[in-house]
Every structure is written in C-alpha cells, then in structure tokens.
mmCIF file with all atom_site columns, C-alpha atoms in Angstrom:
data_model
loop_
_atom_site.group_PDB
_atom_site.id
_atom_site.type_symbol
_atom_site.label_atom_id
_atom_site.label_alt_id
_atom_site.label_comp_id
_atom_site.label_asym_id
_atom_site.label_entity_id
_atom_site.label_seq_id
_atom_site.pdbx_PDB_ins_code
_atom_site.Cartn_x
_atom_site.Cartn_y
_atom_site.Cartn_z
_atom_site.occupancy
_atom_site.B_iso_or_equiv
_atom_site.pdbx_formal_charge
_atom_site.auth_seq_id
_atom_site.auth_comp_id
_atom_site.auth_asym_id
_atom_site.auth_atom_id
_atom_site.pdbx_PDB_model_num
ATOM 1   C CA . MET A 1 1   ? 1.716   1.638   11.963  1.00 0.00 ? 1107 MET A CA 1
ATOM 2   C CA . LEU A 1 2   ? 3.661   -0.955  10.808  1.00 0.00 ? 1108 LEU A CA 1
ATOM 3   C CA . LYS A 1 3   ? 7.274   -1.471  12.365  1.00 0.00 ? 1109 LYS A CA 1
ATOM 4   C CA . LYS A 1 4   ? 10.162  0.991   11.062  1.00 0.00 ? 1110 LYS A CA 1
ATOM 5   C CA . ASN A 1 5   ? 11.899  -2.319  9.723   1.00 0.00 ? 1111 ASN A CA 1
ATOM 6   C CA . LYS A 1 6   ? 8.392   -3.727  8.110   1.00 0.00 ? 1112 LYS A CA 1
ATOM 7   C CA . ARG A 1 7   ? 8.738   -0.191  5.422   1.00 0.00 ? 1113 ARG A CA 1
ATOM 8   C CA . PHE A 1 8   ? 10.903  0.738   3.254   1.00 0.00 ? 1114 PHE A CA 1
ATOM 9   C CA . THR A 1 9   ? 13.636  3.139   3.277   1.00 0.00 ? 1115 THR A CA 1
ATOM 10  C CA . LYS A 1 10  ? 13.695  5.619   0.422   1.00 0.00 ? 1116 LYS A CA 1
ATOM 11  C CA . LYS A 1 11  ? 16.718  3.700   -1.238  1.00 0.00 ? 1117 LYS A CA 1
ATOM 12  C CA . GLU A 1 12  ? 14.535  0.295   -0.647  1.00 0.00 ? 1118 GLU A CA 1
ATOM 13  C CA . PHE A 1 13  ? 11.639  2.028   -2.486  1.00 0.00 ? 1119 PHE A CA 1
ATOM 14  C CA . GLU A 1 14  ? 14.180  3.553   -5.391  1.00 0.00 ? 1120 GLU A CA 1
ATOM 15  C CA . GLU A 1 15  ? 15.813  0.190   -6.089  1.00 0.00 ? 1121 GLU A CA 1
ATOM 16  C CA . PHE A 1 16  ? 12.060  -2.227  -5.852  1.00 0.00 ? 1122 PHE A CA 1
ATOM 17  C CA . LEU A 1 17  ? 11.236  0.652   -8.050  1.00 0.00 ? 1123 LEU A CA 1
ATOM 18  C CA . LEU A 1 18  ? 13.789  -0.427  -10.891 1.00 0.00 ? 1124 LEU A CA 1
ATOM 19  C CA . GLU A 1 19  ? 12.875  -4.512  -10.342 1.00 0.00 ? 1125 GLU A CA 1
ATOM 20  C CA . LYS A 1 20  ? 11.784  -5.991  -13.043 1.00 0.00 ? 1126 LYS A CA 1
ATOM 21  C CA . GLU A 1 21  ? 9.375   -8.682  -12.089 1.00 0.00 ? 1127 GLU A CA 1
ATOM 22  C CA . LEU A 1 22  ? 6.253   -6.945  -10.648 1.00 0.00 ? 1128 LEU A CA 1
ATOM 23  C CA . PHE A 1 23  ? 3.104   -7.705  -10.563 1.00 0.00 ? 1129 PHE A CA 1
ATOM 24  C CA . THR A 1 24  ? 0.346   -5.628  -10.372 1.00 0.00 ? 1130 THR A CA 1
ATOM 25  C CA . VAL A 1 25  ? -3.307  -5.500  -8.862  1.00 0.00 ? 1131 VAL A CA 1
ATOM 26  C CA . TYR A 1 26  ? -5.596  -2.636  -8.643  1.00 0.00 ? 1132 TYR A CA 1
ATOM 27  C CA . ASN A 1 27  ? -9.607  -1.996  -7.439  1.00 0.00 ? 1133 ASN A CA 1
ATOM 28  C CA . HIS A 1 28  ? -11.014 1.778   -6.776  1.00 0.00 ? 1134 HIS A CA 1
ATOM 29  C CA . LEU A 1 29  ? -9.094  1.669   -3.243  1.00 0.00 ? 1135 LEU A CA 1
ATOM 30  C CA . GLY A 1 30  ? -5.513  2.231   -5.201  1.00 0.00 ? 1136 GLY A CA 1
ATOM 31  C CA . THR A 1 31  ? -2.668  -0.184  -7.587  1.00 0.00 ? 1137 THR A CA 1
ATOM 32  C CA . LEU A 1 32  ? -0.665  -2.574  -5.786  1.00 0.00 ? 1138 LEU A CA 1
ATOM 33  C CA . LYS A 1 33  ? 2.393   -3.348  -6.795  1.00 0.00 ? 1139 LYS A CA 1
ATOM 34  C CA . TYR A 1 34  ? 4.568   -6.425  -5.361  1.00 0.00 ? 1140 TYR A CA 1
ATOM 35  C CA . LYS A 1 35  ? 7.183   -8.942  -6.365  1.00 0.00 ? 1141 LYS A CA 1
ATOM 36  C CA . LYS A 1 36  ? 7.200   -12.804 -4.435  1.00 0.00 ? 1142 LYS A CA 1
ATOM 37  C CA . GLY A 1 37  ? 9.263   -14.499 -2.115  1.00 0.00 ? 1143 GLY A CA 1
ATOM 38  C CA . GLU A 1 38  ? 11.022  -11.583 -0.393  1.00 0.00 ? 1144 GLU A CA 1
ATOM 39  C CA . SER A 1 39  ? 11.964  -10.300 2.856   1.00 0.00 ? 1145 SER A CA 1
ATOM 40  C CA . GLU A 1 40  ? 8.465   -8.364  4.497   1.00 0.00 ? 1146 GLU A CA 1
ATOM 41  C CA . LYS A 1 41  ? 8.329   -4.995  3.617   1.00 0.00 ? 1147 LYS A CA 1
ATOM 42  C CA . PHE A 1 42  ? 5.651   -1.990  2.942   1.00 0.00 ? 1148 PHE A CA 1
ATOM 43  C CA . ALA A 1 43  ? 4.915   1.502   1.432   1.00 0.00 ? 1149 ALA A CA 1
ATOM 44  C CA . VAL A 1 44  ? 1.894   3.767   1.158   1.00 0.00 ? 1150 VAL A CA 1
ATOM 45  C CA . VAL A 1 45  ? 2.193   6.107   -1.407  1.00 0.00 ? 1151 VAL A CA 1
ATOM 46  C CA . THR A 1 46  ? -0.269  9.280   -1.284  1.00 0.00 ? 1152 THR A CA 1
ATOM 47  C CA . SER A 1 47  ? -0.141  11.915  -4.220  1.00 0.00 ? 1153 SER A CA 1
ATOM 48  C CA . GLY A 1 48  ? -0.893  15.484  -3.371  1.00 0.00 ? 1154 GLY A CA 1
ATOM 49  C CA . LYS A 1 49  ? -2.333  15.882  -6.761  1.00 0.00 ? 1155 LYS A CA 1
ATOM 50  C CA . HIS A 1 50  ? -4.807  13.754  -5.641  1.00 0.00 ? 1156 HIS A CA 1
ATOM 51  C CA . GLU A 1 51  ? -5.560  15.368  -1.832  1.00 0.00 ? 1157 GLU A CA 1
ATOM 52  C CA . LYS A 1 52  ? -3.897  18.756  -1.119  1.00 0.00 ? 1158 LYS A CA 1
ATOM 53  C CA . ARG A 1 53  ? -3.509  19.095  2.541   1.00 0.00 ? 1159 ARG A CA 1
ATOM 54  C CA . ALA A 1 54  ? -1.274  16.668  4.247   1.00 0.00 ? 1160 ALA A CA 1
ATOM 55  C CA . VAL A 1 55  ? -3.177  15.986  6.838   1.00 0.00 ? 1161 VAL A CA 1
ATOM 56  C CA . ILE A 1 56  ? -6.043  13.588  4.653   1.00 0.00 ? 1162 ILE A CA 1
ATOM 57  C CA . ARG A 1 57  ? -3.211  12.139  3.310   1.00 0.00 ? 1163 ARG A CA 1
ATOM 58  C CA . ASN A 1 58  ? -2.061  11.432  6.591   1.00 0.00 ? 1164 ASN A CA 1
ATOM 59  C CA . LYS A 1 59  ? -5.275  9.952   7.761   1.00 0.00 ? 1165 LYS A CA 1
ATOM 60  C CA . VAL A 1 60  ? -5.199  7.473   4.829   1.00 0.00 ? 1166 VAL A CA 1
ATOM 61  C CA . ARG A 1 61  ? -1.833  6.568   4.559   1.00 0.00 ? 1167 ARG A CA 1
ATOM 62  C CA . ARG A 1 62  ? -1.848  5.401   8.818   1.00 0.00 ? 1168 ARG A CA 1
ATOM 63  C CA . ARG A 1 63  ? -5.227  3.714   8.223   1.00 0.00 ? 1169 ARG A CA 1
ATOM 64  C CA . ILE A 1 64  ? -3.532  2.018   5.481   1.00 0.00 ? 1170 ILE A CA 1
ATOM 65  C CA . TYR A 1 65  ? -0.477  0.798   7.422   1.00 0.00 ? 1171 TYR A CA 1
ATOM 66  C CA . ASP A 1 66  ? -2.978  -0.295  9.864   1.00 0.00 ? 1172 ASP A CA 1
ATOM 67  C CA . LEU A 1 67  ? -4.744  -2.649  7.768   1.00 0.00 ? 1173 LEU A CA 1
ATOM 68  C CA . LEU A 1 68  ? -1.846  -4.025  7.253   1.00 0.00 ? 1174 LEU A CA 1
ATOM 69  C CA . LYS A 1 69  ? -0.931  -5.461  10.474  1.00 0.00 ? 1175 LYS A CA 1
ATOM 70  C CA . LYS A 1 70  ? -3.792  -7.891  9.989   1.00 0.00 ? 1176 LYS A CA 1
ATOM 71  C CA . TYR A 1 71  ? -3.351  -8.589  6.760   1.00 0.00 ? 1177 TYR A CA 1
ATOM 72  C CA . PHE A 1 72  ? 0.136   -8.116  5.346   1.00 0.00 ? 1178 PHE A CA 1
ATOM 73  C CA . LYS A 1 73  ? 1.677   -11.040 3.495   1.00 0.00 ? 1179 LYS A CA 1
ATOM 74  C CA . ASN A 1 74  ? 5.085   -12.063 3.008   1.00 0.00 ? 1180 ASN A CA 1
ATOM 75  C CA . LYS A 1 75  ? 6.254   -10.111 0.123   1.00 0.00 ? 1181 LYS A CA 1
ATOM 76  C CA . ARG A 1 76  ? 7.526   -6.753  -1.029  1.00 0.00 ? 1182 ARG A CA 1
ATOM 77  C CA . ASP A 1 77  ? 5.194   -4.390  -1.355  1.00 0.00 ? 1183 ASP A CA 1
ATOM 78  C CA . ILE A 1 78  ? 4.435   -0.769  -2.532  1.00 0.00 ? 1184 ILE A CA 1
ATOM 79  C CA . PHE A 1 79  ? 0.596   0.408   -2.266  1.00 0.00 ? 1185 PHE A CA 1
ATOM 80  C CA . TYR A 1 80  ? -0.389  3.787   -4.471  1.00 0.00 ? 1186 TYR A CA 1
ATOM 81  C CA . THR A 1 81  ? -3.303  5.113   -3.119  1.00 0.00 ? 1187 THR A CA 1
ATOM 82  C CA . SER A 1 82  ? -6.265  6.852   -5.627  1.00 0.00 ? 1188 SER A CA 1
ATOM 83  C CA . LYS A 1 83  ? -7.990  9.444   -5.300  1.00 0.00 ? 1189 LYS A CA 1
ATOM 84  C CA . GLN A 1 84  ? -11.303 7.634   -4.468  1.00 0.00 ? 1190 GLN A CA 1
ATOM 85  C CA . SER A 1 85  ? -9.604  6.124   -1.988  1.00 0.00 ? 1191 SER A CA 1
ATOM 86  C CA . PHE A 1 86  ? -9.165  9.650   -0.159  1.00 0.00 ? 1192 PHE A CA 1
ATOM 87  C CA . THR A 1 87  ? -13.513 9.683   0.419   1.00 0.00 ? 1193 THR A CA 1
ATOM 88  C CA . PHE A 1 88  ? -13.759 5.481   1.987   1.00 0.00 ? 1194 PHE A CA 1
ATOM 89  C CA . ASP A 1 89  ? -14.868 5.022   5.697   1.00 0.00 ? 1195 ASP A CA 1
ATOM 90  C CA . TYR A 1 90  ? -12.508 2.364   7.531   1.00 0.00 ? 1196 TYR A CA 1
ATOM 91  C CA . ASP A 1 91  ? -15.232 -0.870  6.746   1.00 0.00 ? 1197 ASP A CA 1
ATOM 92  C CA . LYS A 1 92  ? -14.593 0.079   3.057   1.00 0.00 ? 1198 LYS A CA 1
ATOM 93  C CA . THR A 1 93  ? -10.898 0.955   2.879   1.00 0.00 ? 1199 THR A CA 1
ATOM 94  C CA . GLU A 1 94  ? -10.504 -2.377  4.872   1.00 0.00 ? 1200 GLU A CA 1
ATOM 95  C CA . THR A 1 95  ? -12.950 -4.784  2.249   1.00 0.00 ? 1201 THR A CA 1
ATOM 96  C CA . LEU A 1 96  ? -11.202 -3.001  -0.361  1.00 0.00 ? 1202 LEU A CA 1
ATOM 97  C CA . ILE A 1 97  ? -7.211  -4.192  0.989   1.00 0.00 ? 1203 ILE A CA 1
ATOM 98  C CA . LYS A 1 98  ? -8.948  -7.453  1.786   1.00 0.00 ? 1204 LYS A CA 1
ATOM 99  C CA . GLU A 1 99  ? -9.741  -7.939  -2.220  1.00 0.00 ? 1205 GLU A CA 1
ATOM 100 C CA . LEU A 1 100 ? -6.460  -6.602  -3.454  1.00 0.00 ? 1206 LEU A CA 1
ATOM 101 C CA . PHE A 1 101 ? -4.139  -9.074  -1.004  1.00 0.00 ? 1207 PHE A CA 1
ATOM 102 C CA . THR A 1 102 ? -6.774  -12.019 -1.993  1.00 0.00 ? 1208 THR A CA 1
ATOM 103 C CA . LYS A 1 103 ? -5.386  -10.995 -6.085  1.00 0.00 ? 1209 LYS A CA 1
ATOM 104 C CA . SER A 1 104 ? -2.572  -10.479 -5.446  1.00 0.00 ? 1210 SER A CA 1
ATOM 105 C CA . SER A 1 105 ? -1.785  -14.496 -2.947  1.00 0.00 ? 1211 SER A CA 1
ATOM 106 C CA . LYS A 1 106 ? -3.153  -16.370 -6.448  1.00 0.00 ? 1212 LYS A CA 1
#
C-alpha cells in the first residue's frame, strides 16, 4: 500500500477530475489518467458494477497499490480498473502495470 501522503484525498480527487489537460492511456488492466509535472499522488478506483464482492475489489486495489511502489513516477495519476482486471493473477497485473507506465512516459 502506498503511504497516505502519496494517495489522493477525496477533495483532491474531485479537483483532479475537473482539470482540463489530462492524458489517458489504457490496456486490459484498466485506464490511467495522469498529468505530468505535478506532485506525486495516486488513486485506484474499483467499480462495484464490475465486481460485487468488496473482498475481491480490495484485493485488486491493494495489489495495484503494491505494484505502484516499484513503478511510481512523478505524476498525478488516477487508475480505473477494468472488468477483466479482477481475473488477472499477480504476474499478469505486474506486466500490464509496466506496460501502462511505459506508455505514459512517452
């Protein structure tokens, strides 16, 4: 899990979504919205529409936060998980996170 000061608060999250110059990349794991050159903050959004059980949603969210420790860049990011992301194992999730950050660094 990321430290609390590296995660968005509810207020920061809402303000971030209202900003205009956001970049977006996506793959089978989900969608990454980011803004370059900002402070380091991150949020993972798992939808109850994709998976009803909170245990599974929290497992995926914690897995992604854990992987972000390795691949976190100096950006403000929000990651929305896809419906498929609940079926991936840890290794597949890691390769897809690497792919997303590679796309976003270009």
